Coordinates of C-alpha atoms in Angstrom, one line a residue:
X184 CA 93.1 145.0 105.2
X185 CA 95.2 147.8 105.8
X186 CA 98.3 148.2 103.9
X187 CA 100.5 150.3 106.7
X188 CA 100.0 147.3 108.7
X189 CA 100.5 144.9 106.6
X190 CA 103.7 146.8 106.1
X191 CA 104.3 146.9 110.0
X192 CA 103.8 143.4 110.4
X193 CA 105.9 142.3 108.1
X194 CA 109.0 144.5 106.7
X195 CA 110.5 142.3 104.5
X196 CA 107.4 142.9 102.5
X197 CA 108.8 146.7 102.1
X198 CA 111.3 145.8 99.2
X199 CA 108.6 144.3 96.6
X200 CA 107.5 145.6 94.1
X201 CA 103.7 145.0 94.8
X202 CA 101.3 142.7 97.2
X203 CA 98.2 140.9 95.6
X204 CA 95.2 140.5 98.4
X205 CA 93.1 137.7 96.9
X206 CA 91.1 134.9 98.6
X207 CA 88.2 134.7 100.9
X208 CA 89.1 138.3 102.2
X209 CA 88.6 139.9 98.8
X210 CA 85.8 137.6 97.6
X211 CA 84.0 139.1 100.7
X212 CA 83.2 136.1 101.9
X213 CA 85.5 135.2 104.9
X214 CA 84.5 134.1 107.9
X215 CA 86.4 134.7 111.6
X216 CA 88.0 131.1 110.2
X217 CA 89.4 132.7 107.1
X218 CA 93.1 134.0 106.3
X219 CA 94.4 136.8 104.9
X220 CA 96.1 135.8 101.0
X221 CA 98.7 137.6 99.8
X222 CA 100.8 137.2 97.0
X223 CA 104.0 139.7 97.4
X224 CA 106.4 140.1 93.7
X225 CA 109.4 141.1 94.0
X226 CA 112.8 141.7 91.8
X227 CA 114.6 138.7 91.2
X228 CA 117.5 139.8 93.4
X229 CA 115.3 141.0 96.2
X230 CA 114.0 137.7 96.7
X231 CA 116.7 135.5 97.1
X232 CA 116.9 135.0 101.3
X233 CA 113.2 135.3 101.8
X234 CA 110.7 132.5 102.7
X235 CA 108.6 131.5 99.6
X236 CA 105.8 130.5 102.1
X237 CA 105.1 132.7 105.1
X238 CA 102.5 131.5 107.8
X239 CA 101.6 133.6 110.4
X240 CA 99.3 135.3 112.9
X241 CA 99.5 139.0 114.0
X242 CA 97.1 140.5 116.6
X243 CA 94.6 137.8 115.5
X244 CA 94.7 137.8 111.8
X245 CA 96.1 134.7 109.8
X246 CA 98.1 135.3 106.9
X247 CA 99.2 132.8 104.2
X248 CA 102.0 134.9 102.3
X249 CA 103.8 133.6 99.1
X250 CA 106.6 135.5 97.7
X251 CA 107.1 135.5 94.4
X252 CA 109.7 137.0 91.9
X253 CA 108.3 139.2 88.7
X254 CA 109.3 136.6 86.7
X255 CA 107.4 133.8 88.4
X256 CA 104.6 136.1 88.5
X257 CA 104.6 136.3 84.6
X258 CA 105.1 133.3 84.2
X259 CA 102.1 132.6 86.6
X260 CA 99.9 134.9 84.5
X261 CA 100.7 133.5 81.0
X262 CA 100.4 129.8 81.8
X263 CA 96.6 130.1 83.6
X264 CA 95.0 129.2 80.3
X265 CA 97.1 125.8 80.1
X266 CA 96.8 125.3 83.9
X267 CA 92.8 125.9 83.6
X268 CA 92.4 123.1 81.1
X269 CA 94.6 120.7 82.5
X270 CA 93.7 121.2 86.2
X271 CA 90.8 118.4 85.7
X272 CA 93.9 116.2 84.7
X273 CA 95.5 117.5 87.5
X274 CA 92.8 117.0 89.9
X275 CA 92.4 113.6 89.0
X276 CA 96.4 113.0 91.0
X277 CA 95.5 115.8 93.8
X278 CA 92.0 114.2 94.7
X279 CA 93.9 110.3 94.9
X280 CA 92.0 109.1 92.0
X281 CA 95.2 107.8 90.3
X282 CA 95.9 106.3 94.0
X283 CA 92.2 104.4 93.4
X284 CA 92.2 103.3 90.6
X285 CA 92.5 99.8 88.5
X286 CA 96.0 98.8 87.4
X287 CA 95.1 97.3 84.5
X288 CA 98.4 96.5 83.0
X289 CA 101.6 97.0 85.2
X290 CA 104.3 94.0 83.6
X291 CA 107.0 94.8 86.5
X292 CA 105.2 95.1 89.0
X293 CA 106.6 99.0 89.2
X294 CA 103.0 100.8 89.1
X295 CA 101.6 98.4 91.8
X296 CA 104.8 98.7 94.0
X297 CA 104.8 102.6 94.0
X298 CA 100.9 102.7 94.8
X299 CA 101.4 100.5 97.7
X300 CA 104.3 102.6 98.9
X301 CA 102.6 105.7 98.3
X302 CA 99.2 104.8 100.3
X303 CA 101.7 103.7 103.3
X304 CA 103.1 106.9 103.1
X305 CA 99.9 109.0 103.1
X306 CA 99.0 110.6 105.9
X307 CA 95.2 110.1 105.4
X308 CA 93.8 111.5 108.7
X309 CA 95.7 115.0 108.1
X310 CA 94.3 115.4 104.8
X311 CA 90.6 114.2 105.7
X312 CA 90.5 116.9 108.4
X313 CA 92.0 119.2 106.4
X314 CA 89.1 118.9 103.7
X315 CA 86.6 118.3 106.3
X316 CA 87.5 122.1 107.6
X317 CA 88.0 123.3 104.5
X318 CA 84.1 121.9 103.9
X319 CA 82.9 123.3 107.0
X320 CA 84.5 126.8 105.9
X321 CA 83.1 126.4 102.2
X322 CA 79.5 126.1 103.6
X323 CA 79.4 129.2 106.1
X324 CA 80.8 130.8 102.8
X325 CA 77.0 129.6 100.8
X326 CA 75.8 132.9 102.5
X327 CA 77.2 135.4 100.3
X328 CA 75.1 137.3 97.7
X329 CA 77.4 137.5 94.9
X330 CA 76.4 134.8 92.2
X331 CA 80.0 134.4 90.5
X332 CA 81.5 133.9 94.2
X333 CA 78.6 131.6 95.2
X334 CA 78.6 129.4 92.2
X335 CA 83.0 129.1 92.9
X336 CA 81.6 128.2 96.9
X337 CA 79.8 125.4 95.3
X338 CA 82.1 124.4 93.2
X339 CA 84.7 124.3 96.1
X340 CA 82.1 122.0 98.3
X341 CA 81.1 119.7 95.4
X342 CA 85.2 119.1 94.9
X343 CA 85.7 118.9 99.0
X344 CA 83.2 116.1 99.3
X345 CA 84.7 114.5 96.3
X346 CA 88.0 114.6 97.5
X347 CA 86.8 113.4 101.2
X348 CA 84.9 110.3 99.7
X349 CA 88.4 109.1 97.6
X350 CA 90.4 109.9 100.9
X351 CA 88.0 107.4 102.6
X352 CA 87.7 105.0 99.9
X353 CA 91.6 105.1 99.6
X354 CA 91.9 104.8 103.1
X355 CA 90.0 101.4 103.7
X356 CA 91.9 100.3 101.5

């Protein structure tokens, strides 16, 4: 992607101290479904009236931009050991496995309460679609040569089906 229009597109982008392409885009494995990722740092002070989430599409290209102070960036860098080894943890909220599972001891009634509310709440259409694209995108992604960027495409389908079984299992529910 061309920085100049990057720049064009979106000025506020001018003040930072540096952009991060990363994602499908830089993997070389996006499709005509794919969106641009960036990752913009910036000085503390020079991100205090911006959007920390910018969706957008210019002349036909999606971007999904996140701005980010240095700080938060650092921060971001030093904890990705932690976050790697408890992301299965993690994973286990994010997928609804917690949402599945058996109560087995709950003595006010608190656990139960907040799982009920919390399914009601769900909006489990919206999220089944959006892992059923984010499938769909995953698998015309199994054509690339690269084996470290194939074996992270698998990955990605093996957690999307997993993830779109729970949803369903959740769902019926």
């Amino acid at each position: 992607m061309d920085v100049k229009f990057i720049m064009d597109s979106f000025p506020f982008m001018k003040s930072s101290l540096g952009i991060i392409q990363h994602g499908s885009t830089t993997m070389g494995v996006s499709n005509r479904d794919s969106d641009v990722d960036l990752v913009v740092v910036y000085k503390p002070s020079d991100i205090t009236n911006l959007e920390k989430l910018v969706v957008s599409i210019v002349e036909g290209s999606k971007f999904h931009i996140q701005n980010i102070s240095i700080d938060e960036f650092e921060k971001l860098v030093q904890a990705f050991t932690e976050d790697m080894l408890t992301a299965k943890r993690d994973m286990n909220f994010l997928s609804g496995r917690v949402l599945s599972g058996k109560v087995i001891k709950d003595t006010q009634k608190v656990l139960l309460n907040k799982i009920e509310h919390a399914k009601n709440d769900i909006d489990f259409d919206l999220l089944y679609q959006k892992f059923y694209y984010q499938l769909l995108n995953d698998l015309k992604d199994l054509s690339i040569d690269e084996p470290y960027s194939r074996k992270i495409v698998i990955e990605s389908i093996g957690d999307d089906l997993a993830i779109l079984l729970l949803l369903k299992k959740i769902s019926l529910r």
